[in-house]
PDB file of C-alpha atoms and ligand atoms in Angstrom:
ATOM      1  CA  UNK Q   1       0.000   0.000   0.000  1.00 50.00           C
ATOM      2  CA  UNK Q   2       1.381   3.414  -0.932  1.00 52.00           C
ATOM      3  CA  UNK Q   3       2.088   5.502   2.122  1.00 57.00           C
ATOM      4  CA  UNK Q   4       2.899   9.185   1.838  1.00 53.00           C
ATOM      5  CA  UNK Q   5       5.450  10.571   4.259  1.00 57.00           C
ATOM      6  CA  UNK Q   6       4.880  13.958   5.831  1.00 56.00           C
ATOM      7  CA  UNK Q   7       7.886  15.328   7.731  1.00 51.00           C
ATOM      8  CA  UNK Q   8       7.728  17.479  10.808  1.00 55.00           C
ATOM      9  CA  UNK Q   9       6.504  15.147  13.538  1.00 57.00           C
ATOM     10  CA  UNK Q  10       8.777  13.355  15.941  1.00 60.00           C
ATOM     11  CA  UNK Q  11       9.591   9.685  15.418  1.00 63.00           C
ATOM     12  CA  UNK Q  12      10.816   8.872  18.929  1.00 67.00           C
ATOM     13  CA  UNK Q  13       8.374   8.169  21.699  1.00 72.00           C
ATOM     14  CA  UNK Q  14       8.701  11.122  24.072  1.00 68.00           C
ATOM     15  CA  UNK Q  15       8.830  11.006  27.849  1.00 68.00           C
ATOM     16  CA  UNK Q  16       5.693   9.455  29.212  1.00 81.00           C
ATOM     17  CA  UNK Q  17       3.015  11.873  30.374  1.00 93.00           C
ATOM     18  CA  UNK Q  18      -0.091  10.095  31.600  1.00 97.00           C
ATOM     19  CA  UNK Q  19      -3.594  10.982  30.501  1.00 97.00           C
ATOM     20  CA  UNK Q  20      -4.686  11.849  34.073  1.00 97.00           C
ATOM     21  CA  UNK Q  21      -1.730  14.258  34.282  1.00 97.00           C
ATOM     22  CA  UNK Q  22      -2.847  15.962  31.066  1.00 97.00           C
ATOM     23  CA  UNK Q  23      -6.454  16.115  32.282  1.00 97.00           C
ATOM     24  CA  UNK Q  24      -5.236  17.596  35.518  1.00 97.00           C
ATOM     25  CA  UNK Q  25      -3.439  20.410  33.708  1.00 97.00           C
ATOM     26  CA  UNK Q  26      -6.636  21.181  31.773  1.00 96.00           C
ATOM     27  CA  UNK Q  27      -8.498  21.475  35.067  1.00 95.00           C
ATOM     28  CA  UNK Q  28     -11.486  23.816  34.883  1.00 96.00           C
ATOM     29  CA  UNK Q  29     -10.097  25.172  31.623  1.00 98.00           C
ATOM     30  CA  UNK Q  30     -10.853  28.817  30.784  1.00 98.00           C
ATOM     31  CA  UNK Q  31      -8.149  29.234  28.129  1.00 97.00           C
ATOM     32  CA  UNK Q  32     -10.815  30.184  25.576  1.00 98.00           C
ATOM     33  CA  UNK Q  33     -14.391  31.506  25.857  1.00 97.00           C
ATOM     34  CA  UNK Q  34     -15.917  28.033  25.350  1.00 98.00           C
ATOM     35  CA  UNK Q  35     -15.074  27.440  29.010  1.00 98.00           C
ATOM     36  CA  UNK Q  36     -17.943  29.808  29.869  1.00 98.00           C
ATOM     37  CA  UNK Q  37     -20.612  28.077  27.774  1.00 98.00           C
ATOM     38  CA  UNK Q  38     -19.813  24.360  28.096  1.00 98.00           C
ATOM     39  CA  UNK Q  39     -21.571  22.036  30.530  1.00 98.00           C
ATOM     40  CA  UNK Q  40     -18.722  19.517  30.673  1.00 98.00           C
ATOM     41  CA  UNK Q  41     -15.236  19.493  29.278  1.00 98.00           C
ATOM     42  CA  UNK Q  42     -14.937  16.384  27.063  1.00 98.00           C
ATOM     43  CA  UNK Q  43     -11.409  15.112  27.539  1.00 98.00           C
ATOM     44  CA  UNK Q  44     -11.435  11.760  25.723  1.00 98.00           C
ATOM     45  CA  UNK Q  45     -12.124   8.134  26.479  1.00 98.00           C
ATOM     46  CA  UNK Q  46     -10.743   4.687  25.837  1.00 98.00           C
ATOM     47  CA  UNK Q  47      -7.679   2.546  26.087  1.00 98.00           C
ATOM     48  CA  UNK Q  48      -4.583   4.556  27.086  1.00 97.00           C
ATOM     49  CA  UNK Q  49      -2.487   1.966  25.205  1.00 96.00           C
ATOM     50  CA  UNK Q  50      -4.683   1.925  22.092  1.00 98.00           C
ATOM     51  CA  UNK Q  51      -3.080   1.010  18.771  1.00 98.00           C
ATOM     52  CA  UNK Q  52      -5.678   3.159  17.061  1.00 98.00           C
ATOM     53  CA  UNK Q  53      -6.692   6.643  18.127  1.00 98.00           C
ATOM     54  CA  UNK Q  54      -9.707   8.352  16.577  1.00 98.00           C
ATOM     55  CA  UNK Q  55      -9.798  12.138  16.498  1.00 98.00           C
ATOM     56  CA  UNK Q  56     -13.075  13.995  16.002  1.00 98.00           C
ATOM     57  CA  UNK Q  57     -13.923  17.679  15.824  1.00 98.00           C
ATOM     58  CA  UNK Q  58     -15.518  18.735  19.087  1.00 98.00           C
ATOM     59  CA  UNK Q  59     -18.304  17.813  21.477  1.00 98.00           C
ATOM     60  CA  UNK Q  60     -21.934  18.107  20.383  1.00 97.00           C
ATOM     61  CA  UNK Q  61     -24.918  18.533  22.692  1.00 97.00           C
ATOM     62  CA  UNK Q  62     -24.954  14.955  24.030  1.00 97.00           C
ATOM     63  CA  UNK Q  63     -21.205  14.902  24.554  1.00 98.00           C
ATOM     64  CA  UNK Q  64     -21.364  18.248  26.373  1.00 98.00           C
ATOM     65  CA  UNK Q  65     -24.086  16.887  28.659  1.00 98.00           C
ATOM     66  CA  UNK Q  66     -22.356  13.578  29.373  1.00 98.00           C
ATOM     67  CA  UNK Q  67     -18.684  14.605  29.282  1.00 98.00           C
ATOM     68  CA  UNK Q  68     -17.789  11.807  26.843  1.00 98.00           C
ATOM     69  CA  UNK Q  69     -16.938  11.959  23.146  1.00 98.00           C
ATOM     70  CA  UNK Q  70     -19.125  10.365  20.487  1.00 97.00           C
ATOM     71  CA  UNK Q  71     -22.129   9.383  22.589  1.00 96.00           C
ATOM     72  CA  UNK Q  72     -24.832  10.930  20.345  1.00 91.00           C
ATOM     73  CA  UNK Q  73     -25.913  10.112  16.793  1.00 93.00           C
ATOM     74  CA  UNK Q  74     -22.334  10.451  15.501  1.00 93.00           C
ATOM     75  CA  UNK Q  75     -21.290   7.975  18.195  1.00 95.00           C
ATOM     76  CA  UNK Q  76     -23.837   5.402  17.014  1.00 94.00           C
ATOM     77  CA  UNK Q  77     -22.447   5.760  13.519  1.00 95.00           C
ATOM     78  CA  UNK Q  78     -18.886   5.452  14.790  1.00 96.00           C
ATOM     79  CA  UNK Q  79     -19.738   2.243  16.661  1.00 95.00           C
ATOM     80  CA  UNK Q  80     -21.172   0.654  13.546  1.00 94.00           C
ATOM     81  CA  UNK Q  81     -18.217   1.540  11.296  1.00 96.00           C
ATOM     82  CA  UNK Q  82     -15.642   0.411  13.891  1.00 97.00           C
ATOM     83  CA  UNK Q  83     -16.809  -3.151  13.285  1.00 96.00           C
ATOM     84  CA  UNK Q  84     -15.667  -2.763   9.656  1.00 97.00           C
ATOM     85  CA  UNK Q  85     -12.119  -2.442  10.967  1.00 97.00           C
ATOM     86  CA  UNK Q  86     -12.598  -5.339  13.403  1.00 97.00           C
ATOM     87  CA  UNK Q  87     -12.368  -2.947  16.357  1.00 97.00           C
ATOM     88  CA  UNK Q  88     -14.444  -2.249  19.466  1.00 96.00           C
ATOM     89  CA  UNK Q  89     -14.803   0.988  21.440  1.00 96.00           C
ATOM     90  CA  UNK Q  90     -12.896  -0.618  24.332  1.00 96.00           C
ATOM     91  CA  UNK Q  91      -9.792  -1.142  22.187  1.00 97.00           C
ATOM     92  CA  UNK Q  92      -9.498   2.362  20.810  1.00 98.00           C
ATOM     93  CA  UNK Q  93      -9.032   5.844  22.239  1.00 98.00           C
ATOM     94  CA  UNK Q  94     -11.236   8.743  21.107  1.00 98.00           C
ATOM     95  CA  UNK Q  95     -10.604  12.444  21.547  1.00 98.00           C
ATOM     96  CA  UNK Q  96     -11.543  15.661  19.794  1.00 98.00           C
ATOM     97  CA  UNK Q  97      -9.583  18.631  18.463  1.00 98.00           C
ATOM     98  CA  UNK Q  98     -11.443  20.883  20.878  1.00 98.00           C
ATOM     99  CA  UNK Q  99     -12.606  19.751  24.283  1.00 98.00           C
ATOM    100  CA  UNK Q 100     -15.610  22.035  24.771  1.00 98.00           C
ATOM    101  CA  UNK Q 101     -18.805  22.372  22.753  1.00 98.00           C
ATOM    102  CA  UNK Q 102     -19.088  25.444  20.544  1.00 98.00           C
ATOM    103  CA  UNK Q 103     -22.519  27.019  21.114  1.00 97.00           C
ATOM    104  CA  UNK Q 104     -25.073  25.732  18.609  1.00 95.00           C
ATOM    105  CA  UNK Q 105     -22.476  23.266  17.247  1.00 92.00           C
ATOM    106  CA  UNK Q 106     -20.820  25.952  15.132  1.00 96.00           C
ATOM    107  CA  UNK Q 107     -17.362  25.206  13.760  1.00 96.00           C
ATOM    108  CA  UNK Q 108     -14.463  25.660  16.159  1.00 97.00           C
ATOM    109  CA  UNK Q 109     -12.656  28.988  15.666  1.00 98.00           C
ATOM    110  CA  UNK Q 110      -8.919  29.072  14.904  1.00 97.00           C
ATOM    111  CA  UNK Q 111      -8.132  30.699  18.254  1.00 97.00           C
ATOM    112  CA  UNK Q 112     -10.133  27.996  20.092  1.00 98.00           C
ATOM    113  CA  UNK Q 113      -8.233  25.259  18.257  1.00 98.00           C
ATOM    114  CA  UNK Q 114      -4.977  27.020  19.035  1.00 97.00           C
ATOM    115  CA  UNK Q 115      -5.794  27.306  22.751  1.00 98.00           C
ATOM    116  CA  UNK Q 116      -6.817  23.645  22.935  1.00 98.00           C
ATOM    117  CA  UNK Q 117      -4.121  22.190  20.679  1.00 97.00           C
ATOM    118  CA  UNK Q 118      -1.490  21.355  23.342  1.00 96.00           C
ATOM    119  CA  UNK Q 119      -3.929  18.952  24.972  1.00 97.00           C
ATOM    120  CA  UNK Q 120      -4.657  16.807  21.920  1.00 98.00           C
ATOM    121  CA  UNK Q 121      -0.968  16.906  21.050  1.00 97.00           C
ATOM    122  CA  UNK Q 122      -0.090  15.617  24.537  1.00 97.00           C
ATOM    123  CA  UNK Q 123      -2.828  12.957  24.375  1.00 98.00           C
ATOM    124  CA  UNK Q 124      -1.361  11.674  21.111  1.00 97.00           C
ATOM    125  CA  UNK Q 125       2.147  11.631  22.616  1.00 96.00           C
ATOM    126  CA  UNK Q 126       0.911   9.829  25.715  1.00 97.00           C
ATOM    127  CA  UNK Q 127      -1.051   7.150  23.856  1.00 97.00           C
ATOM    128  CA  UNK Q 128       1.518   6.907  21.056  1.00 97.00           C
ATOM    129  CA  UNK Q 129      -0.816   4.912  18.809  1.00 97.00           C
ATOM    130  CA  UNK Q 130       0.249   3.164  15.611  1.00 98.00           C
ATOM    131  CA  UNK Q 131      -2.628   4.673  13.670  1.00 98.00           C
ATOM    132  CA  UNK Q 132      -4.530   7.949  13.980  1.00 98.00           C
ATOM    133  CA  UNK Q 133      -7.893   8.079  12.227  1.00 98.00           C
ATOM    134  CA  UNK Q 134      -8.898  11.680  11.533  1.00 98.00           C
ATOM    135  CA  UNK Q 135     -12.660  12.094  11.374  1.00 98.00           C
ATOM    136  CA  UNK Q 136     -13.432  15.119   9.221  1.00 98.00           C
ATOM    137  CA  UNK Q 137     -11.559  18.225   8.149  1.00 98.00           C
ATOM    138  CA  UNK Q 138     -10.669  19.706  11.527  1.00 98.00           C
ATOM    139  CA  UNK Q 139      -8.941  16.554  12.753  1.00 98.00           C
ATOM    140  CA  UNK Q 140      -7.265  15.993   9.388  1.00 98.00           C
ATOM    141  CA  UNK Q 141      -5.920  19.528   9.179  1.00 98.00           C
ATOM    142  CA  UNK Q 142      -4.671  19.392  12.762  1.00 98.00           C
ATOM    143  CA  UNK Q 143      -2.895  16.034  12.551  1.00 98.00           C
ATOM    144  CA  UNK Q 144      -1.611  16.304   8.980  1.00 98.00           C
ATOM    145  CA  UNK Q 145      -0.753  19.990   9.158  1.00 96.00           C
ATOM    146  CA  UNK Q 146      -2.520  20.692   5.915  1.00 97.00           C
ATOM    147  CA  UNK Q 147      -5.210  22.997   4.631  1.00 97.00           C
ATOM    148  CA  UNK Q 148      -6.553  20.313   2.308  1.00 98.00           C
ATOM    149  CA  UNK Q 149      -9.844  18.613   3.073  1.00 96.00           C
ATOM    150  CA  UNK Q 150     -10.703  14.949   3.571  1.00 97.00           C
ATOM    151  CA  UNK Q 151     -12.446  14.673   0.205  1.00 97.00           C
ATOM    152  CA  UNK Q 152      -9.048  15.203  -1.479  1.00 97.00           C
ATOM    153  CA  UNK Q 153      -6.952  13.253   1.010  1.00 98.00           C
ATOM    154  CA  UNK Q 154      -9.045  10.221   1.989  1.00 98.00           C
ATOM    155  CA  UNK Q 155      -8.629   6.736   0.551  1.00 97.00           C
ATOM    156  CA  UNK Q 156      -5.024   6.148   1.544  1.00 98.00           C
ATOM    157  CA  UNK Q 157      -2.734   6.066   4.560  1.00 98.00           C
ATOM    158  CA  UNK Q 158      -0.102   8.691   5.242  1.00 98.00           C
ATOM    159  CA  UNK Q 159       2.979   8.406   7.404  1.00 97.00           C
ATOM    160  CA  UNK Q 160       3.191  11.441   9.677  1.00 97.00           C
ATOM    161  CA  UNK Q 161       6.312  11.053  11.804  1.00 95.00           C
ATOM    162  CA  UNK Q 162       5.803   7.837  13.789  1.00 94.00           C
ATOM    163  CA  UNK Q 163       2.110   7.592  12.959  1.00 97.00           C
ATOM    164  CA  UNK Q 164       0.098   6.043  10.176  1.00 98.00           C
ATOM    165  CA  UNK Q 165      -2.703   8.502   9.511  1.00 98.00           C
ATOM    166  CA  UNK Q 166      -6.052   7.799   7.873  1.00 98.00           C
ATOM    167  CA  UNK Q 167      -8.049  10.898   7.004  1.00 98.00           C
ATOM    168  CA  UNK Q 168     -11.698  10.106   6.427  1.00 98.00           C
ATOM    169  CA  UNK Q 169     -15.197  11.499   6.553  1.00 98.00           C
ATOM    170  CA  UNK Q 170     -16.708  12.436   9.883  1.00 97.00           C
ATOM    171  CA  UNK Q 171     -19.392   9.842  10.789  1.00 97.00           C
ATOM    172  CA  UNK Q 172     -21.906  12.670  11.366  1.00 95.00           C
ATOM    173  CA  UNK Q 173     -21.304  13.899   7.806  1.00 96.00           C
ATOM    174  CA  UNK Q 174     -22.492  10.538   6.459  1.00 95.00           C
ATOM    175  CA  UNK Q 175     -25.840  11.080   8.187  1.00 91.00           C
ATOM    176  CA  UNK Q 176     -26.437  14.077   5.883  1.00 92.00           C
ATOM    177  CA  UNK Q 177     -24.425  12.647   2.983  1.00 96.00           C
ATOM    178  CA  UNK Q 178     -25.268   8.934   2.910  1.00 96.00           C
ATOM    179  CA  UNK Q 179     -23.360   8.669  -0.378  1.00 97.00           C
ATOM    180  CA  UNK Q 180     -20.132   9.150   1.646  1.00 97.00           C
ATOM    181  CA  UNK Q 181     -20.760   6.112   3.824  1.00 97.00           C
ATOM    182  CA  UNK Q 182     -19.234   3.643   1.364  1.00 97.00           C
ATOM    183  CA  UNK Q 183     -15.980   5.634   1.395  1.00 98.00           C
ATOM    184  CA  UNK Q 184     -15.936   5.750   5.183  1.00 98.00           C
ATOM    185  CA  UNK Q 185     -16.503   1.988   5.299  1.00 98.00           C
ATOM    186  CA  UNK Q 186     -13.740   1.452   2.716  1.00 98.00           C
ATOM    187  CA  UNK Q 187     -11.337   3.504   4.879  1.00 98.00           C
ATOM    188  CA  UNK Q 188     -12.241   1.411   7.941  1.00 98.00           C
ATOM    189  CA  UNK Q 189     -11.568  -1.784   5.974  1.00 98.00           C
ATOM    190  CA  UNK Q 190      -8.203  -0.357   4.917  1.00 98.00           C
ATOM    191  CA  UNK Q 191      -7.485   0.223   8.626  1.00 98.00           C
ATOM    192  CA  UNK Q 192      -8.525  -3.354   9.467  1.00 98.00           C
ATOM    193  CA  UNK Q 193      -6.270  -4.715   6.723  1.00 98.00           C
ATOM    194  CA  UNK Q 194      -3.299  -2.644   7.921  1.00 98.00           C
ATOM    195  CA  UNK Q 195      -3.778  -3.835  11.523  1.00 98.00           C
ATOM    196  CA  UNK Q 196      -3.938  -7.457  10.358  1.00 97.00           C
ATOM    197  CA  UNK Q 197      -0.719  -6.973   8.361  1.00 97.00           C
ATOM    198  CA  UNK Q 198       1.029  -5.250  11.289  1.00 96.00           C
ATOM    199  CA  UNK Q 199       0.344  -7.236  14.453  1.00 91.00           C
ATOM    200  CA  UNK Q 200       0.924  -5.482  17.793  1.00 88.00           C
ATOM    201  CA  UNK Q 201       4.560  -5.518  18.878  1.00 76.00           C
ATOM    202  CA  UNK Q 202       5.754  -6.150  15.313  1.00 61.00           C
ATOM    203  CA  UNK Q 203       8.073  -3.140  15.362  1.00 55.00           C
ATOM    204  CA  UNK Q 204       9.464  -3.818  18.792  1.00 44.00           C
ATOM    205  CA  UNK Q 205       6.946  -1.791  20.780  1.00 48.00           C
TER     206      UNK Q 205
HETATM  207  N1  URA Z   1     -18.646  14.917  16.858  1.00 55.93           N
HETATM  208  C1  URA Z   1     -17.339  15.045  17.169  1.00 55.93           C
HETATM  209  O1  URA Z   1     -16.537  15.468  16.361  1.00 55.93           O
HETATM  210  N2  URA Z   1     -16.967  14.692  18.374  1.00 55.93           N
HETATM  211  C2  URA Z   1     -17.796  14.205  19.284  1.00 55.93           C
HETATM  212  O2  URA Z   1     -17.352  13.896  20.362  1.00 55.93           O
HETATM  213  C3  URA Z   1     -19.139  14.055  18.927  1.00 55.93           C
HETATM  214  C4  URA Z   1     -19.545  14.424  17.715  1.00 55.93           C
END
């Protein structure tokens, strides 16, 4: 499978910072105005040693109420497509680019992403997954350091420093664009195939 290499990310696993330590630094975060309007900060959930980390955009209404990512309609969709990769929610880790819900589910603003970015970056470094699946444009642009969108980039894996990166459609987008679902499923099958070809511990981890 052709893998495109994008320079600029570290290859060496950095000093271990635990997820609770990162969460602790976030605290009752007021680094951007979303701190005033959120109900709950949505840090992330899942296996701290996950081989696959999924990155979404930001909490919606249900996530804001419950403090967990992908628990609403987008979460139902995510659960069903995970099976296409042979994965369960318990195996993976899920986080968002921004940790607090933008009012009315508007897009995150650049300054909000900027204020929140150290926390996702540290989560990725802590988990140090083999594969990062970017759900939608915000996650893709953050992880791949690009301005391109998923429509252009999806359908293949990219090597970004240590990580294999799969940019794909956001599950919520397939609710409004059902014609994108086949592509999302194809990307999940590509992930499943890669995992089968690269068993855990195969590179000495
Ligand atoms: N959409 C996201 O991007 N993240 C969530 O946690 C829920 C919906």
